PDB file of C-alpha atoms and ligand atoms in Angstrom:
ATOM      1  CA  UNK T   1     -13.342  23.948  10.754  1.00  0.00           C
ATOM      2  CA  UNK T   2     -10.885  23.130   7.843  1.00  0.00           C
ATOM      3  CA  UNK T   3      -8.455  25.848   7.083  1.00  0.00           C
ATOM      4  CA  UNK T   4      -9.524  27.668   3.984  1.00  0.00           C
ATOM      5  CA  UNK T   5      -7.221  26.743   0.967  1.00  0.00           C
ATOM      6  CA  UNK T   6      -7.023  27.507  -2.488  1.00  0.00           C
ATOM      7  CA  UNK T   7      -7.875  25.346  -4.989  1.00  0.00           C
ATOM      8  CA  UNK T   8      -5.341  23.887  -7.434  1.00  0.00           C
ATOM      9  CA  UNK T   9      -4.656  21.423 -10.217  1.00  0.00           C
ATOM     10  CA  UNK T  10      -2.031  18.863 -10.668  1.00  0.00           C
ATOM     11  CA  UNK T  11      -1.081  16.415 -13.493  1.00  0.00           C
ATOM     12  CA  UNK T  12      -0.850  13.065 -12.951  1.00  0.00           C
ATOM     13  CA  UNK T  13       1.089  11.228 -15.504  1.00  0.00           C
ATOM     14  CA  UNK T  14      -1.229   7.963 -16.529  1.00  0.00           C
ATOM     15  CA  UNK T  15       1.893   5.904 -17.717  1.00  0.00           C
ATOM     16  CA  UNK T  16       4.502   6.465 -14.690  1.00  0.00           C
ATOM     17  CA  UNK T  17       1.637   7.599 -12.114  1.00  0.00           C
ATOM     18  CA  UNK T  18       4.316  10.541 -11.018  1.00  0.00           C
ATOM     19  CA  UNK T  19       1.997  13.607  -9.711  1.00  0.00           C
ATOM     20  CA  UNK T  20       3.009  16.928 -10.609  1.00  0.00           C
ATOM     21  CA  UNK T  21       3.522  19.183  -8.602  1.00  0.00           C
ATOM     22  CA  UNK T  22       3.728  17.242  -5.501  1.00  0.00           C
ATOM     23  CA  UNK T  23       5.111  18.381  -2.466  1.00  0.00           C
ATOM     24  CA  UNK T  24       5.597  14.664  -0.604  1.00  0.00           C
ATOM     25  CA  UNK T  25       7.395  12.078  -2.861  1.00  0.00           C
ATOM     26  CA  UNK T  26       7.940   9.056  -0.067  1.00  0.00           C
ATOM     27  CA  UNK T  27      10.373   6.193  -1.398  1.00  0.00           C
ATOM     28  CA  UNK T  28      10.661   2.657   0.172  1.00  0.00           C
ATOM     29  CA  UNK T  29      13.541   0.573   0.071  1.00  0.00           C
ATOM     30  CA  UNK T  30      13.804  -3.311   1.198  1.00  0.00           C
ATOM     31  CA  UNK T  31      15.660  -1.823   4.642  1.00  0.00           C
ATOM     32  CA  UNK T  32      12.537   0.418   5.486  1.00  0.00           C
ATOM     33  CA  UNK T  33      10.613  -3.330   5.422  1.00  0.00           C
ATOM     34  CA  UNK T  34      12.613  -5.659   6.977  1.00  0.00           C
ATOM     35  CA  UNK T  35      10.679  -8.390   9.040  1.00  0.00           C
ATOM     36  CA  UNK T  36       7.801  -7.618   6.550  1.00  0.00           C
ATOM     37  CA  UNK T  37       8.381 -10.550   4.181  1.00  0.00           C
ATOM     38  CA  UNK T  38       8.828 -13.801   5.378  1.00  0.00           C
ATOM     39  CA  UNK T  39      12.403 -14.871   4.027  1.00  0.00           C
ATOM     40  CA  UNK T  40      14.587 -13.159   6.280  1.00  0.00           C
ATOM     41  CA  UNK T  41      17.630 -14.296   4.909  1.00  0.00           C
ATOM     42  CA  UNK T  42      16.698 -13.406   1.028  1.00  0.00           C
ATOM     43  CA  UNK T  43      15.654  -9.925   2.338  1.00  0.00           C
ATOM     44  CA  UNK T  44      19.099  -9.513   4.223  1.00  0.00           C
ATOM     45  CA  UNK T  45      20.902 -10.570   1.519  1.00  0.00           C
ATOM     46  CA  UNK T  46      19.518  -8.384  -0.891  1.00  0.00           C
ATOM     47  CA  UNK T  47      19.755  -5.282   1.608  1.00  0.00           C
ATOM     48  CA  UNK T  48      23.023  -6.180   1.430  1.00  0.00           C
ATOM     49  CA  UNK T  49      23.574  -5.830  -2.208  1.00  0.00           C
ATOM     50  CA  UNK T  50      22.111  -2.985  -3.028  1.00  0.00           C
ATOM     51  CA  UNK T  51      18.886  -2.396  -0.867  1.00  0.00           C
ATOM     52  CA  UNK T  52      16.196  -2.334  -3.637  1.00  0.00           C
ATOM     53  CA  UNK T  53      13.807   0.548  -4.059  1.00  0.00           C
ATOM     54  CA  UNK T  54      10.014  -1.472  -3.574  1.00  0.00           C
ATOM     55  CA  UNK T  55       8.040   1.426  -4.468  1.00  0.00           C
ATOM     56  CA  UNK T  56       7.270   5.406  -4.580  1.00  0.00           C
ATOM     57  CA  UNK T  57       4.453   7.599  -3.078  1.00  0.00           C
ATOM     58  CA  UNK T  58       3.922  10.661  -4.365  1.00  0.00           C
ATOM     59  CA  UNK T  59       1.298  12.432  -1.816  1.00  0.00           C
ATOM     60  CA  UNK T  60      -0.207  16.345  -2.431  1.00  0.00           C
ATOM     61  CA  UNK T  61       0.021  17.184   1.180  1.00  0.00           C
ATOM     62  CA  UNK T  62      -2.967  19.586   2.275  1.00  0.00           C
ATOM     63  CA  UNK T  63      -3.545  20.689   6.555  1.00  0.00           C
ATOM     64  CA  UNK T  64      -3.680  16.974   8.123  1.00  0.00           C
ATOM     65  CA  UNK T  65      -7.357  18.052   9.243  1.00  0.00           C
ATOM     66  CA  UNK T  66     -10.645  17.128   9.137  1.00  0.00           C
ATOM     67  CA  UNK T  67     -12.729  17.791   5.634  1.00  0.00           C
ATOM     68  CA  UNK T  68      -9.666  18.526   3.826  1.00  0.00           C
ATOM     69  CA  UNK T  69      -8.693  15.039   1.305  1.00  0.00           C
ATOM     70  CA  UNK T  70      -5.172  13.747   0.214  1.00  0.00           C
ATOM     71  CA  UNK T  71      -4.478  12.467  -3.260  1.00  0.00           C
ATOM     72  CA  UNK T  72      -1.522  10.389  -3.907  1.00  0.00           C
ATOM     73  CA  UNK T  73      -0.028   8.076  -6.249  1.00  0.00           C
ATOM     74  CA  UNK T  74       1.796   4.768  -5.422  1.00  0.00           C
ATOM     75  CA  UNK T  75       4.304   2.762  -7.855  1.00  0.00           C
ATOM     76  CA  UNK T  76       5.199  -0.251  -6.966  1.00  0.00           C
ATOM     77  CA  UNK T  77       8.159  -2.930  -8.846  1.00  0.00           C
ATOM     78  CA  UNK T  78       8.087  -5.672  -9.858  1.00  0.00           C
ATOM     79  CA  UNK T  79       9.703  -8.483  -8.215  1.00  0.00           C
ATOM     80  CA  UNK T  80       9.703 -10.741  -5.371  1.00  0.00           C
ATOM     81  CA  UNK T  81      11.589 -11.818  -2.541  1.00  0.00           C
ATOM     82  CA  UNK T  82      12.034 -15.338  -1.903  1.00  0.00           C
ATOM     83  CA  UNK T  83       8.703 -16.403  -3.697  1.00  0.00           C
ATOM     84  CA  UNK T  84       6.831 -13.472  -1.884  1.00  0.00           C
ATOM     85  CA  UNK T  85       5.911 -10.492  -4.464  1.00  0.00           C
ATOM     86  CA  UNK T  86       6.425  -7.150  -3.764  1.00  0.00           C
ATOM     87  CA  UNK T  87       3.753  -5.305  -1.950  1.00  0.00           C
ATOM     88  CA  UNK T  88       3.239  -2.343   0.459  1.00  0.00           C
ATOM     89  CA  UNK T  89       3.383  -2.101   3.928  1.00  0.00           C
ATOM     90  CA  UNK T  90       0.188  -1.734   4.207  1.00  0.00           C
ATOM     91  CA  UNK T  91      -1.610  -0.106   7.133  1.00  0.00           C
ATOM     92  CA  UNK T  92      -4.926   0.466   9.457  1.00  0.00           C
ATOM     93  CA  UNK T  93      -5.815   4.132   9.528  1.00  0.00           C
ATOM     94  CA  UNK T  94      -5.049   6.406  12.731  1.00  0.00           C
ATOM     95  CA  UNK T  95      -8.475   6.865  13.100  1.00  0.00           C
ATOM     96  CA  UNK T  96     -10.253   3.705  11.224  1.00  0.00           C
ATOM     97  CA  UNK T  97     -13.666   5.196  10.636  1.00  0.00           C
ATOM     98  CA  UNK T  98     -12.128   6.792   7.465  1.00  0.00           C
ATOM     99  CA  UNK T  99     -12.425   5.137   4.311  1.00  0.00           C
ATOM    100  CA  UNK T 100     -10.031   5.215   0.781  1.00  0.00           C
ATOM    101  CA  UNK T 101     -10.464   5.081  -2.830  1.00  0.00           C
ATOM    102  CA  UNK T 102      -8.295   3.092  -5.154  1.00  0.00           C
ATOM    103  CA  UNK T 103      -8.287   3.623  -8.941  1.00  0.00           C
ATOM    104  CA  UNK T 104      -5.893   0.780 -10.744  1.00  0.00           C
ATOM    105  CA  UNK T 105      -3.256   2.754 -13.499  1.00  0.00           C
ATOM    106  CA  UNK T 106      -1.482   0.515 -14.936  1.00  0.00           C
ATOM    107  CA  UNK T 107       0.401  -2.833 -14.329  1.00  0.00           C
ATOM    108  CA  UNK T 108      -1.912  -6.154 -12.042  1.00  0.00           C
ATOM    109  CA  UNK T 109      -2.114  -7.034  -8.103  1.00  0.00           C
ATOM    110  CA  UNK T 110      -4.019  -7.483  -5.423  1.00  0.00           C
ATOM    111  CA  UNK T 111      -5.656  -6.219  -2.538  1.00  0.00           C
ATOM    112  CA  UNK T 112      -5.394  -7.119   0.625  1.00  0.00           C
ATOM    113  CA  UNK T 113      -7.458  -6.289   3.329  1.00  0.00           C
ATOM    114  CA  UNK T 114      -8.922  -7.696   7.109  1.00  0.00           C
ATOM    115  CA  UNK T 115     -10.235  -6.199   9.837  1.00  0.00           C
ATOM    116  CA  UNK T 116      -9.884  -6.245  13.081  1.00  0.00           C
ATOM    117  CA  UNK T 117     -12.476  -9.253  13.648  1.00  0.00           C
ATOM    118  CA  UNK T 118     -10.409 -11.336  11.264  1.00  0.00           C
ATOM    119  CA  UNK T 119     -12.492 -10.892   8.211  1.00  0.00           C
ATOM    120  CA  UNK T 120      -9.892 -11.102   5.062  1.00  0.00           C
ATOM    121  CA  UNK T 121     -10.749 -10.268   1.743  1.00  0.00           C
ATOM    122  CA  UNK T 122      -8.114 -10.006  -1.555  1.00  0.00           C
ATOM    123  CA  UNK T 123      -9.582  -8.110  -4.288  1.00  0.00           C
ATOM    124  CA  UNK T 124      -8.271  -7.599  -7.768  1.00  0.00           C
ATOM    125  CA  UNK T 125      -6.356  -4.432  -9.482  1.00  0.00           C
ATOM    126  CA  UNK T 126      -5.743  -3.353 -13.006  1.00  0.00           C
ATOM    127  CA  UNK T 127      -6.050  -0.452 -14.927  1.00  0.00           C
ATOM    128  CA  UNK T 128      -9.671   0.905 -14.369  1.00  0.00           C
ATOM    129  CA  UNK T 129     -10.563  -0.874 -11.202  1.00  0.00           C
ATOM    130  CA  UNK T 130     -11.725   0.984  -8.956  1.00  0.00           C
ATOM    131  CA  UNK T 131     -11.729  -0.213  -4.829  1.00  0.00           C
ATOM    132  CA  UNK T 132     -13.845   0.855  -2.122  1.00  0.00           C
ATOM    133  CA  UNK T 133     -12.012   0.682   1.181  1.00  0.00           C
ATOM    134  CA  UNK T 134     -14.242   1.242   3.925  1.00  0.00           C
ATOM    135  CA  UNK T 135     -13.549   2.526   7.443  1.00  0.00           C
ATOM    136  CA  UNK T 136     -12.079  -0.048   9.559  1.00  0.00           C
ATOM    137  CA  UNK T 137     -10.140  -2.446   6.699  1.00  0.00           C
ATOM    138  CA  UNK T 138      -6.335  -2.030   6.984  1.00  0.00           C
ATOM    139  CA  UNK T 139      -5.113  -2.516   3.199  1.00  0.00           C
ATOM    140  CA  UNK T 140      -1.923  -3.146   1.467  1.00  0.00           C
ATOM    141  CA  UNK T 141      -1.550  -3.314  -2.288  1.00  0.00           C
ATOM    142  CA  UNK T 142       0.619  -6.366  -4.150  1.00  0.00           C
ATOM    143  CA  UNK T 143       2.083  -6.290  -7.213  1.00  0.00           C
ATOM    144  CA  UNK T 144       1.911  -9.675  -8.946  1.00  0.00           C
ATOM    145  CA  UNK T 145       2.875  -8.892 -12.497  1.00  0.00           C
ATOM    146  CA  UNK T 146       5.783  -8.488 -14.825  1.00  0.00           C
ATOM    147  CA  UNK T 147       5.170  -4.732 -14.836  1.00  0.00           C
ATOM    148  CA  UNK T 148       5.475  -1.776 -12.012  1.00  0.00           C
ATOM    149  CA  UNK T 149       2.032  -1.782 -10.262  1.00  0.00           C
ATOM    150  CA  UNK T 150       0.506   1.762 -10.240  1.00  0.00           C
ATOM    151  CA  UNK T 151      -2.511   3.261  -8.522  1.00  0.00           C
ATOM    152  CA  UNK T 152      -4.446   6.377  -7.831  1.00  0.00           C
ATOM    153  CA  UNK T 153      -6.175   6.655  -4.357  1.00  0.00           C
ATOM    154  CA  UNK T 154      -7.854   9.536  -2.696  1.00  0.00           C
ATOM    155  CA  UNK T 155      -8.689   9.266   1.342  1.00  0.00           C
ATOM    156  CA  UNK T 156      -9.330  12.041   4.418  1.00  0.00           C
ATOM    157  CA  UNK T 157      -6.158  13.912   5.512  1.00  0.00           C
ATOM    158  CA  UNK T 158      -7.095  13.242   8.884  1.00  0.00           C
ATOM    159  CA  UNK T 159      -7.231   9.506   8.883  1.00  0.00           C
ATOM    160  CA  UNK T 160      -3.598   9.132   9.341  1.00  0.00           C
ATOM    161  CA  UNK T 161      -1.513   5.708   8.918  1.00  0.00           C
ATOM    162  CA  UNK T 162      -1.219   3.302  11.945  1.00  0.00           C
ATOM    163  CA  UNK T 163       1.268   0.704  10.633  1.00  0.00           C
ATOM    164  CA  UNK T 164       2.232  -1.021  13.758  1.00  0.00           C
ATOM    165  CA  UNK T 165       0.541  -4.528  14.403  1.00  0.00           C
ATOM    166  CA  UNK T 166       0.890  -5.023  10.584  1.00  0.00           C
ATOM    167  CA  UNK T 167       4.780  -4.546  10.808  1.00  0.00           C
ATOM    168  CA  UNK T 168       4.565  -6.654  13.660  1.00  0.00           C
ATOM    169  CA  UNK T 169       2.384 -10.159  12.083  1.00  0.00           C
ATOM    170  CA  UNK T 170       1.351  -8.760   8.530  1.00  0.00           C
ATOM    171  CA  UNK T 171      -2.618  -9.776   6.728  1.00  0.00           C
ATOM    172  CA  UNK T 172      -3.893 -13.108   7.368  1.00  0.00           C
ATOM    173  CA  UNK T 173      -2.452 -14.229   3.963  1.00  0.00           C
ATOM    174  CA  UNK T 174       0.392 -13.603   1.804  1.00  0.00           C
ATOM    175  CA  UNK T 175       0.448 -13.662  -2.153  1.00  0.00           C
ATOM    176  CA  UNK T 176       3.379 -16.102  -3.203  1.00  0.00           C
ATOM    177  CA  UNK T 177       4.572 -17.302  -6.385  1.00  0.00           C
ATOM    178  CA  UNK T 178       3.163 -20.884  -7.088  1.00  0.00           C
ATOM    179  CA  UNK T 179       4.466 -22.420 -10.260  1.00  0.00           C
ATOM    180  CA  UNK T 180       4.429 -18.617 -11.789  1.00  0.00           C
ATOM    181  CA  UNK T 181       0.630 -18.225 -10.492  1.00  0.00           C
ATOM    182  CA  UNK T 182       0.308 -15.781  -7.883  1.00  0.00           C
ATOM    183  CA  UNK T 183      -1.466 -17.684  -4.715  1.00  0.00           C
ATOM    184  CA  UNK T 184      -2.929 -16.627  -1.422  1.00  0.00           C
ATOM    185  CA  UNK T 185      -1.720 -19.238   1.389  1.00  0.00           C
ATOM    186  CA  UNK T 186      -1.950 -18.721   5.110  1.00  0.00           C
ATOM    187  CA  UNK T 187       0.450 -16.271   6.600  1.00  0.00           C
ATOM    188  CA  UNK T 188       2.623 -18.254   8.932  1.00  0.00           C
ATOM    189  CA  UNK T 189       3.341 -15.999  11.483  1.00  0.00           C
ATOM    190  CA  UNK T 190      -0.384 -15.360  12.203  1.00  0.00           C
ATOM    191  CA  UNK T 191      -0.734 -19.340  12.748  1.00  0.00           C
ATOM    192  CA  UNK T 192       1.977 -19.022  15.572  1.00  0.00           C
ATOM    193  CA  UNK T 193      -0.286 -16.699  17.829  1.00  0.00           C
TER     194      UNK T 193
HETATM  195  C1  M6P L 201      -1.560   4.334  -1.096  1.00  0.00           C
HETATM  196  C2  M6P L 201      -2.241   5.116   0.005  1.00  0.00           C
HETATM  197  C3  M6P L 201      -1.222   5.852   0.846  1.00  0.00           C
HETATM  198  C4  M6P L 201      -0.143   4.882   1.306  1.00  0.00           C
HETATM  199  C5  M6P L 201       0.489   4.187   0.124  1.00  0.00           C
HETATM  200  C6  M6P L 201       1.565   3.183   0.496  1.00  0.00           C
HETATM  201  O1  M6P L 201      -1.071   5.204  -2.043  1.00  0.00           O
HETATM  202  O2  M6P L 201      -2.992   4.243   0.801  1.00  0.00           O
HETATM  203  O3  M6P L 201      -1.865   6.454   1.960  1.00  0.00           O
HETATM  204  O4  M6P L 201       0.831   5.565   2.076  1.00  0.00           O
HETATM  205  O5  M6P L 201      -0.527   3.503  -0.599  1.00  0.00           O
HETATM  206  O6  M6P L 201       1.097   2.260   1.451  1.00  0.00           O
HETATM  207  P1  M6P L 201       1.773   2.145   2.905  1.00  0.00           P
HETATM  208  O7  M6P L 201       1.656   3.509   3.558  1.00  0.00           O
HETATM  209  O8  M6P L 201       0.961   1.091   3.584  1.00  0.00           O
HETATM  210  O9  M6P L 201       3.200   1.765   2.694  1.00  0.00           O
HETATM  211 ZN1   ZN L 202      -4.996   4.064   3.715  1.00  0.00          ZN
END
């Protein structure tokens, strides 16, 4: 049984994609990534000088519990490292029969997402999209334009976020800057294995 909550409203600012009230604002800098990207030396280097904020979460946290649902925000900057835009984590759920909803805001990226069984699939975002993520696809989001990436998403409060083999050999491809056209190629350290 799900605790019994009140209901309440929120404002979510279209522009910035800052929720308000919100009682979990999570912020990721370079140095909460590092081994993520694959130039090690551009991503020390610009720890180094200044340790860039990547991008902002703002989460409504409700009980972590079955039935209940979180809404949350994510911004993301523009910007690359090494010729590798930035992008989130990105993450399998705890438990990975829960699914996610992604509504695009403003700004243009991608999608990533695989599965366990080495299915990939990169789907577009912008303003009005709308992604189904279903249970078992770990996803991170990429922002390959000139303008801060932001997105709406809505998921179980029980699923939880299991980050681990991603931070360890990230998706099957990575979105690079070819010629100023963002391209999927081959993530190296998965060809390694
Ligand atoms: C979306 C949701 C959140 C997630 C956030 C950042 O807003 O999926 O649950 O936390 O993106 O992604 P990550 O946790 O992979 O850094
Ligand atoms: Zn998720």
């Amino acid at each position: 049984m799900a605790d019994l909550i009140s209901p309440f409203t929120m404002r979510l600012d279209f522009q910035r994609g800052v929720l308000d009230p919100c009682n979990n604002v999570i912020e990721r800098h370079l140095s909460d990534m590092r081994g993520m990207y694959l130039d090690e030396a551009a991503t020390e280097e610009a720890i180094e000088g200044g340790d860039p904020l990547l991008y902002e979460v703002y989460q409504y946290d409700v009980p972590f519990e079955t039935g209940q649902l979180l809404v949350v925000t994510s911004i993301i900057q523009p910007g690359k490292l090494g010729d590798e835009y930035y992008m989130t984590k990105g993450h399998f759920h705890e438990k990975e029969d829960r699914a996610e909803v992604y509504l695009g805001l403003g700004g243009q990226g991608h999608l990533l997402l695989e599965t366990r069984d080495g299915e990939f699939k990169a789907l577009p975002v912008e303003p009005g999209t709308v992604t189904y993520i279903p249970p078992y696809w770990a996803h991170r989001m990429v922002n390959t334009g000139q303008e801060e990436l932001v997105f709406f998403g809505v998921f179980p409060a029980d699923a939880g976020h299991n980050y681990d083999e991603i931070e360890k050999r990230g998706f099957a491809k990575v979105v690079v800057d070819r010629d100023g056209e963002p391209t999927l190629v081959p993530n190296p350290k998965r060809e390694k294995r």
